[in-house]
Amino acid sequence: QVQLQESGPGLVKPSETLSLTCTVSGGSISSYYWSWIRQPPGKGLEWIGFIHYSGSTNYNPSLKSRVTISLDTSKNQFSLKVSSVIAADTAVYYCAREEVAIDSSWFDPWGQGTLVTVSS
Amino acid sequence: DIQMTQSPSSLSASVGDRVTITCRASQSISINLNWYQQKPGKVPELLIYAASSLQSGVPSRFSGSGSGTDFTLTISSLQPEDFATYYCQQSYSTPRTFGQGTKLKI
């Protein structure tokens, strides 16, 4: 059974870069689409972007200028960087696999999530 | 971007009730609609994918229907563990977008 686990600093200063890694276990990262999703405290879910195992990426336009998602197949990991963070970037960050079928796709499984707080 | 609008935003119900949550897309998304359940402090969990397919392990009291722009999630007989927040999500195009959530309260 595939499991995902986020890791990275829980506190980032304003204007700095948020960096998180998602480690995939129980299966290979060399397939599927791999996404980052975030949830500000008490609010809803926002898709940040995904990376395909081929290396192609797609980002939410609301964050596109500040986001980079990358893949390390040798470590079965993918990573997120958000630059120039502000307080509004404070959120629980989830990594998730996007399973793709002929006529649809969905997020499953998800990592446990990691809270990142932007504060000086 | 495709906007997803859920109604109601919150809902009070009792154990045993039949409950329906609606999700409307701002344009046609065929059956590219998923439902997730999130309990406080927990990870969202997939309930329904492709509008009406029940995820493995999810109780059969959950069902989904719809296509195009209008979708529903129905819980046939509420159980205590069903009180949570429910989100719809479209996978028709990027950016992937979620509804604002429906909080189901006792």
PDB file of C-alpha atoms in Angstrom:
ATOM      1  CA  GLN A   1       0.000   0.000   0.000  1.00  0.00           C
ATOM      2  CA  VAL A   2       1.426   3.339  -1.051  1.00  0.00           C
ATOM      3  CA  GLN A   3       2.076   5.819   1.751  1.00  0.00           C
ATOM      4  CA  LEU A   4       3.188   9.433   1.566  1.00  0.00           C
ATOM      5  CA  GLN A   5       4.986  11.460   4.231  1.00  0.00           C
ATOM      6  CA  GLU A   6       5.772  15.163   4.177  1.00  0.00           C
ATOM      7  CA  SER A   7       8.857  16.593   5.833  1.00  0.00           C
ATOM      8  CA  GLY A   8      10.400  20.015   6.211  1.00  0.00           C
ATOM      9  CA  PRO A   9      10.617  23.064   8.478  1.00  0.00           C
ATOM     10  CA  GLY A  10       7.505  24.025  10.382  1.00  0.00           C
ATOM     11  CA  LEU A  11       8.466  27.693  10.598  1.00  0.00           C
ATOM     12  CA  VAL A  12       9.589  29.945   7.761  1.00  0.00           C
ATOM     13  CA  LYS A  13      10.342  33.656   7.921  1.00  0.00           C
ATOM     14  CA  PRO A  14       8.515  36.094   5.649  1.00  0.00           C
ATOM     15  CA  SER A  15      10.219  36.633   2.267  1.00  0.00           C
ATOM     16  CA  GLU A  16      12.107  33.345   2.573  1.00  0.00           C
ATOM     17  CA  THR A  17      11.540  30.083   0.705  1.00  0.00           C
ATOM     18  CA  LEU A  18       9.338  27.286   2.004  1.00  0.00           C
ATOM     19  CA  SER A  19      10.760  23.856   1.162  1.00  0.00           C
ATOM     20  CA  LEU A  20       8.999  20.546   1.712  1.00  0.00           C
ATOM     21  CA  THR A  21       9.674  16.989   0.622  1.00  0.00           C
ATOM     22  CA  CYS A  22       7.233  14.133   0.186  1.00  0.00           C
ATOM     23  CA  THR A  23       8.606  10.606   0.513  1.00  0.00           C
ATOM     24  CA  VAL A  24       6.677   7.849  -1.220  1.00  0.00           C
ATOM     25  CA  SER A  25       6.863   4.357   0.246  1.00  0.00           C
ATOM     26  CA  GLY A  26       5.243   1.083  -0.709  1.00  0.00           C
ATOM     27  CA  GLY A  27       5.348   1.869  -4.410  1.00  0.00           C
ATOM     28  CA  SER A  28       7.334   3.570  -7.120  1.00  0.00           C
ATOM     29  CA  ILE A  29       7.145   7.259  -7.847  1.00  0.00           C
ATOM     30  CA  SER A  30       7.830   6.424 -11.476  1.00  0.00           C
ATOM     31  CA  SER A  31       4.183   6.589 -12.428  1.00  0.00           C
ATOM     32  CA  TYR A  32       1.148   8.751 -11.709  1.00  0.00           C
ATOM     33  CA  TYR A  33       0.919  12.480 -11.048  1.00  0.00           C
ATOM     34  CA  TRP A  34       2.126  13.803  -7.717  1.00  0.00           C
ATOM     35  CA  SER A  35       0.459  16.862  -6.208  1.00  0.00           C
ATOM     36  CA  TRP A  36       0.804  19.391  -3.454  1.00  0.00           C
ATOM     37  CA  ILE A  37      -2.346  20.741  -1.793  1.00  0.00           C
ATOM     38  CA  ARG A  38      -2.597  23.180   1.085  1.00  0.00           C
ATOM     39  CA  GLN A  39      -5.189  24.180   3.674  1.00  0.00           C
ATOM     40  CA  PRO A  40      -4.913  27.400   5.695  1.00  0.00           C
ATOM     41  CA  PRO A  41      -6.076  26.993   9.301  1.00  0.00           C
ATOM     42  CA  GLY A  42      -9.852  26.757   9.425  1.00  0.00           C
ATOM     43  CA  LYS A  43     -10.218  27.125   5.655  1.00  0.00           C
ATOM     44  CA  GLY A  44     -10.675  25.004   2.557  1.00  0.00           C
ATOM     45  CA  LEU A  45      -8.357  23.120   0.240  1.00  0.00           C
ATOM     46  CA  GLU A  46      -6.204  24.706  -2.469  1.00  0.00           C
ATOM     47  CA  TRP A  47      -4.356  22.739  -5.133  1.00  0.00           C
ATOM     48  CA  ILE A  48      -0.820  24.055  -5.604  1.00  0.00           C
ATOM     49  CA  GLY A  49       0.353  21.950  -8.531  1.00  0.00           C
ATOM     50  CA  PHE A  50       1.543  18.569  -9.717  1.00  0.00           C
ATOM     51  CA  ILE A  51       4.485  16.868 -11.308  1.00  0.00           C
ATOM     52  CA  HIS A  52       4.246  13.883 -13.613  1.00  0.00           C
ATOM     53  CA  TYR A  53       6.839  11.151 -13.311  1.00  0.00           C
ATOM     54  CA  SER A  54       8.113  12.261 -16.711  1.00  0.00           C
ATOM     55  CA  GLY A  55       9.047  15.563 -15.073  1.00  0.00           C
ATOM     56  CA  SER A  56       6.328  17.740 -16.594  1.00  0.00           C
ATOM     57  CA  THR A  57       4.678  20.141 -14.181  1.00  0.00           C
ATOM     58  CA  ASN A  58       1.474  22.125 -13.876  1.00  0.00           C
ATOM     59  CA  TYR A  59       0.973  24.882 -11.323  1.00  0.00           C
ATOM     60  CA  ASN A  60      -1.967  26.838 -10.005  1.00  0.00           C
ATOM     61  CA  PRO A  61      -1.812  30.271 -11.665  1.00  0.00           C
ATOM     62  CA  SER A  62      -2.511  31.860  -8.280  1.00  0.00           C
ATOM     63  CA  LEU A  63       0.924  30.673  -7.106  1.00  0.00           C
ATOM     64  CA  LYS A  64       2.726  29.896 -10.345  1.00  0.00           C
ATOM     65  CA  SER A  65       5.348  32.630 -10.142  1.00  0.00           C
ATOM     66  CA  ARG A  66       6.502  31.428  -6.709  1.00  0.00           C
ATOM     67  CA  VAL A  67       6.189  27.638  -6.925  1.00  0.00           C
ATOM     68  CA  THR A  68       8.543  24.903  -8.077  1.00  0.00           C
ATOM     69  CA  ILE A  69       7.798  21.188  -7.838  1.00  0.00           C
ATOM     70  CA  SER A  70      10.560  18.705  -8.559  1.00  0.00           C
ATOM     71  CA  LEU A  71      11.070  14.942  -8.561  1.00  0.00           C
ATOM     72  CA  ASP A  72      13.886  12.701  -7.332  1.00  0.00           C
ATOM     73  CA  THR A  73      13.152   9.220  -8.585  1.00  0.00           C
ATOM     74  CA  SER A  74      16.314   7.790  -7.017  1.00  0.00           C
ATOM     75  CA  LYS A  75      14.952   8.671  -3.582  1.00  0.00           C
ATOM     76  CA  ASN A  76      11.267   8.134  -4.428  1.00  0.00           C
ATOM     77  CA  GLN A  77      10.597  11.721  -3.396  1.00  0.00           C
ATOM     78  CA  PHE A  78       9.090  14.873  -4.795  1.00  0.00           C
ATOM     79  CA  SER A  79       9.510  18.355  -3.428  1.00  0.00           C
ATOM     80  CA  LEU A  80       7.828  21.739  -3.182  1.00  0.00           C
ATOM     81  CA  LYS A  81       9.400  25.165  -3.017  1.00  0.00           C
ATOM     82  CA  VAL A  82       7.393  28.337  -2.481  1.00  0.00           C
ATOM     83  CA  SER A  83       9.448  31.505  -2.654  1.00  0.00           C
ATOM     84  CA  SER A  84       8.876  34.922  -1.076  1.00  0.00           C
ATOM     85  CA  VAL A  85       6.426  33.562   1.467  1.00  0.00           C
ATOM     86  CA  ILE A  86       3.972  35.761   3.352  1.00  0.00           C
ATOM     87  CA  ALA A  87       1.692  35.122   6.316  1.00  0.00           C
ATOM     88  CA  ALA A  88      -1.076  33.990   3.956  1.00  0.00           C
ATOM     89  CA  ASP A  89       1.092  31.005   3.000  1.00  0.00           C
ATOM     90  CA  THR A  90       0.630  29.623   6.517  1.00  0.00           C
ATOM     91  CA  ALA A  91      -1.172  26.330   6.024  1.00  0.00           C
ATOM     92  CA  VAL A  92      -1.137  22.581   6.403  1.00  0.00           C
ATOM     93  CA  TYR A  93       0.633  21.298   3.303  1.00  0.00           C
ATOM     94  CA  TYR A  94      -0.365  17.892   1.956  1.00  0.00           C
ATOM     95  CA  CYS A  95       1.237  15.789  -0.709  1.00  0.00           C
ATOM     96  CA  ALA A  96      -1.007  13.439  -2.629  1.00  0.00           C
ATOM     97  CA  ARG A  97      -0.992  11.026  -5.519  1.00  0.00           C
ATOM     98  CA  GLU A  98      -3.356  11.760  -8.374  1.00  0.00           C
ATOM     99  CA  GLU A  99      -4.665   8.507  -9.722  1.00  0.00           C
ATOM    100  CA  VAL A 100      -5.668   8.786 -13.368  1.00  0.00           C
ATOM    101  CA  ALA A 101      -8.271   6.652 -15.127  1.00  0.00           C
ATOM    102  CA  ILE A 102      -9.560   6.823 -18.677  1.00  0.00           C
ATOM    103  CA  ASP A 103     -12.303   9.298 -17.835  1.00  0.00           C
ATOM    104  CA  SER A 104     -11.348  10.867 -14.526  1.00  0.00           C
ATOM    105  CA  SER A 105      -8.712  11.313 -11.840  1.00  0.00           C
ATOM    106  CA  TRP A 106      -8.678  11.740  -8.093  1.00  0.00           C
ATOM    107  CA  PHE A 107      -6.359  12.326  -5.134  1.00  0.00           C
ATOM    108  CA  ASP A 108      -5.571   9.179  -3.207  1.00  0.00           C
ATOM    109  CA  PRO A 109      -3.666   8.574  -1.018  1.00  0.00           C
ATOM    110  CA  TRP A 110      -2.679  11.726   0.858  1.00  0.00           C
ATOM    111  CA  GLY A 111       0.185  12.353   3.227  1.00  0.00           C
ATOM    112  CA  GLN A 112      -0.514  13.202   6.851  1.00  0.00           C
ATOM    113  CA  GLY A 113       0.099  16.880   6.218  1.00  0.00           C
ATOM    114  CA  THR A 114       2.576  19.251   7.778  1.00  0.00           C
ATOM    115  CA  LEU A 115       1.810  22.657   9.241  1.00  0.00           C
ATOM    116  CA  VAL A 116       4.032  25.433   7.960  1.00  0.00           C
ATOM    117  CA  THR A 117       3.821  28.753   9.749  1.00  0.00           C
ATOM    118  CA  VAL A 118       5.186  31.925   8.173  1.00  0.00           C
ATOM    119  CA  SER A 119       6.318  34.242  10.921  1.00  0.00           C
ATOM    120  CA  SER A 120       9.358  36.227  11.959  1.00  0.00           C
TER     121      SER A 120
ATOM    122  CA  ASP B   1     -10.588  28.308 -13.491  1.00  0.00           C
ATOM    123  CA  ILE B   2     -13.607  26.122 -12.852  1.00  0.00           C
ATOM    124  CA  GLN B   3     -15.434  27.284  -9.742  1.00  0.00           C
ATOM    125  CA  MET B   4     -17.021  24.653  -7.527  1.00  0.00           C
ATOM    126  CA  THR B   5     -19.898  25.744  -5.307  1.00  0.00           C
ATOM    127  CA  GLN B   6     -21.271  23.508  -2.572  1.00  0.00           C
ATOM    128  CA  SER B   7     -24.558  23.863  -0.786  1.00  0.00           C
ATOM    129  CA  PRO B   8     -25.303  24.119   1.958  1.00  0.00           C
ATOM    130  CA  SER B   9     -22.137  25.407   3.638  1.00  0.00           C
ATOM    131  CA  SER B  10     -23.256  23.804   6.862  1.00  0.00           C
ATOM    132  CA  LEU B  11     -25.944  21.351   7.777  1.00  0.00           C
ATOM    133  CA  SER B  12     -27.344  20.090  11.042  1.00  0.00           C
ATOM    134  CA  ALA B  13     -28.687  16.560  11.091  1.00  0.00           C
ATOM    135  CA  SER B  14     -29.298  13.607  13.367  1.00  0.00           C
ATOM    136  CA  VAL B  15     -28.116  10.030  13.432  1.00  0.00           C
ATOM    137  CA  GLY B  16     -30.242   8.015  11.024  1.00  0.00           C
ATOM    138  CA  ASP B  17     -31.106  10.969   8.796  1.00  0.00           C
ATOM    139  CA  ARG B  18     -30.740  10.923   5.034  1.00  0.00           C
ATOM    140  CA  VAL B  19     -28.548  13.807   3.924  1.00  0.00           C
ATOM    141  CA  THR B  20     -27.802  15.283   0.514  1.00  0.00           C
ATOM    142  CA  ILE B  21     -25.002  17.723  -0.308  1.00  0.00           C
ATOM    143  CA  THR B  22     -24.908  19.483  -3.658  1.00  0.00           C
ATOM    144  CA  CYS B  23     -21.924  20.599  -5.719  1.00  0.00           C
ATOM    145  CA  ARG B  24     -22.236  22.773  -8.810  1.00  0.00           C
ATOM    146  CA  ALA B  25     -19.481  23.435 -11.332  1.00  0.00           C
ATOM    147  CA  SER B  26     -19.206  26.732 -13.203  1.00  0.00           C
ATOM    148  CA  GLN B  27     -18.942  24.795 -16.481  1.00  0.00           C
ATOM    149  CA  SER B  28     -19.519  21.229 -17.594  1.00  0.00           C
ATOM    150  CA  ILE B  29     -17.000  18.782 -16.141  1.00  0.00           C
ATOM    151  CA  SER B  30     -18.547  15.519 -17.389  1.00  0.00           C
ATOM    152  CA  ILE B  31     -18.098  13.050 -14.512  1.00  0.00           C
ATOM    153  CA  ASN B  32     -14.759  14.447 -13.361  1.00  0.00           C
ATOM    154  CA  LEU B  33     -15.995  15.052  -9.822  1.00  0.00           C
ATOM    155  CA  ASN B  34     -14.722  13.611  -6.564  1.00  0.00           C
ATOM    156  CA  TRP B  35     -15.912  13.788  -2.952  1.00  0.00           C
ATOM    157  CA  TYR B  36     -13.717  13.810   0.146  1.00  0.00           C
ATOM    158  CA  GLN B  37     -14.485  13.619   3.853  1.00  0.00           C
ATOM    159  CA  GLN B  38     -12.341  15.471   6.369  1.00  0.00           C
ATOM    160  CA  LYS B  39     -12.647  15.106  10.122  1.00  0.00           C
ATOM    161  CA  PRO B  40     -11.146  17.768  12.415  1.00  0.00           C
ATOM    162  CA  GLY B  41      -7.356  17.576  12.475  1.00  0.00           C
ATOM    163  CA  LYS B  42      -7.348  14.707   9.991  1.00  0.00           C
ATOM    164  CA  VAL B  43      -6.403  14.146   6.383  1.00  0.00           C
ATOM    165  CA  PRO B  44      -9.075  14.384   3.670  1.00  0.00           C
ATOM    166  CA  GLU B  45     -10.170  10.924   2.599  1.00  0.00           C
ATOM    167  CA  LEU B  46     -11.564   9.964  -0.794  1.00  0.00           C
ATOM    168  CA  LEU B  47     -15.187   8.804  -0.662  1.00  0.00           C
ATOM    169  CA  ILE B  48     -16.441   8.941  -4.239  1.00  0.00           C
ATOM    170  CA  TYR B  49     -14.525   9.284  -7.513  1.00  0.00           C
ATOM    171  CA  ALA B  50     -15.714   9.853 -11.059  1.00  0.00           C
ATOM    172  CA  ALA B  51     -18.991  11.233  -9.688  1.00  0.00           C
ATOM    173  CA  SER B  52     -20.502   7.930  -8.591  1.00  0.00           C
ATOM    174  CA  SER B  53     -17.828   5.294  -7.957  1.00  0.00           C
ATOM    175  CA  LEU B  54     -17.457   4.281  -4.327  1.00  0.00           C
ATOM    176  CA  GLN B  55     -13.870   4.141  -3.116  1.00  0.00           C
ATOM    177  CA  SER B  56     -12.829   0.781  -1.717  1.00  0.00           C
ATOM    178  CA  GLY B  57     -13.543   0.497   1.995  1.00  0.00           C
ATOM    179  CA  VAL B  58     -16.107   3.312   2.065  1.00  0.00           C
ATOM    180  CA  PRO B  59     -19.484   2.276   3.529  1.00  0.00           C
ATOM    181  CA  SER B  60     -22.287   1.766   1.046  1.00  0.00           C
ATOM    182  CA  ARG B  61     -24.460   4.391   2.768  1.00  0.00           C
ATOM    183  CA  PHE B  62     -22.422   6.926   0.800  1.00  0.00           C
ATOM    184  CA  SER B  63     -23.381   7.470  -2.824  1.00  0.00           C
ATOM    185  CA  GLY B  64     -22.714  10.039  -5.512  1.00  0.00           C
ATOM    186  CA  SER B  65     -24.541  11.069  -8.633  1.00  0.00           C
ATOM    187  CA  GLY B  66     -24.566  13.661 -11.368  1.00  0.00           C
ATOM    188  CA  SER B  67     -22.765  14.720 -14.498  1.00  0.00           C
ATOM    189  CA  GLY B  68     -22.122  17.946 -16.353  1.00  0.00           C
ATOM    190  CA  THR B  69     -22.477  20.738 -13.812  1.00  0.00           C
ATOM    191  CA  ASP B  70     -24.648  19.339 -11.007  1.00  0.00           C
ATOM    192  CA  PHE B  71     -23.619  16.652  -8.552  1.00  0.00           C
ATOM    193  CA  THR B  72     -24.856  15.250  -5.257  1.00  0.00           C
ATOM    194  CA  LEU B  73     -23.393  13.303  -2.374  1.00  0.00           C
ATOM    195  CA  THR B  74     -25.960  11.356  -0.388  1.00  0.00           C
ATOM    196  CA  ILE B  75     -25.562   9.664   2.964  1.00  0.00           C
ATOM    197  CA  SER B  76     -28.508   7.310   3.322  1.00  0.00           C
ATOM    198  CA  SER B  77     -28.477   6.917   7.108  1.00  0.00           C
ATOM    199  CA  LEU B  78     -26.139   9.121   9.079  1.00  0.00           C
ATOM    200  CA  GLN B  79     -23.833   7.467  11.548  1.00  0.00           C
ATOM    201  CA  PRO B  80     -21.990   9.241  14.396  1.00  0.00           C
ATOM    202  CA  GLU B  81     -18.670   8.936  12.550  1.00  0.00           C
ATOM    203  CA  ASP B  82     -20.074  10.784   9.499  1.00  0.00           C
ATOM    204  CA  PHE B  83     -20.106  14.172  11.178  1.00  0.00           C
ATOM    205  CA  ALA B  84     -17.310  15.904   9.299  1.00  0.00           C
ATOM    206  CA  THR B  85     -16.647  18.371   6.503  1.00  0.00           C
ATOM    207  CA  TYR B  86     -17.203  17.233   2.931  1.00  0.00           C
ATOM    208  CA  TYR B  87     -15.470  18.657  -0.140  1.00  0.00           C
ATOM    209  CA  CYS B  88     -16.122  18.202  -3.822  1.00  0.00           C
ATOM    210  CA  GLN B  89     -13.253  18.535  -6.310  1.00  0.00           C
ATOM    211  CA  GLN B  90     -13.120  18.713 -10.081  1.00  0.00           C
ATOM    212  CA  SER B  91     -10.456  16.946 -12.108  1.00  0.00           C
ATOM    213  CA  TYR B  92     -11.682  18.037 -15.544  1.00  0.00           C
ATOM    214  CA  SER B  93      -9.003  20.670 -15.978  1.00  0.00           C
ATOM    215  CA  THR B  94      -6.192  22.462 -14.222  1.00  0.00           C
ATOM    216  CA  PRO B  95      -6.036  24.150 -11.873  1.00  0.00           C
ATOM    217  CA  ARG B  96      -7.760  21.454  -9.881  1.00  0.00           C
ATOM    218  CA  THR B  97     -10.347  23.157  -7.692  1.00  0.00           C
ATOM    219  CA  PHE B  98     -12.338  22.248  -4.597  1.00  0.00           C
ATOM    220  CA  GLY B  99     -15.669  23.375  -3.280  1.00  0.00           C
ATOM    221  CA  GLN B 100     -15.647  25.484  -0.142  1.00  0.00           C
ATOM    222  CA  GLY B 101     -16.774  22.552   1.981  1.00  0.00           C
ATOM    223  CA  THR B 102     -19.968  21.491   3.741  1.00  0.00           C
ATOM    224  CA  LYS B 103     -19.761  21.050   7.476  1.00  0.00           C
ATOM    225  CA  LEU B 104     -22.124  18.368   8.702  1.00  0.00           C
ATOM    226  CA  LYS B 105     -23.010  18.938  12.337  1.00  0.00           C
ATOM    227  CA  ILE B 106     -24.998  17.046  14.901  1.00  0.00           C
TER     228      ILE B 106
END
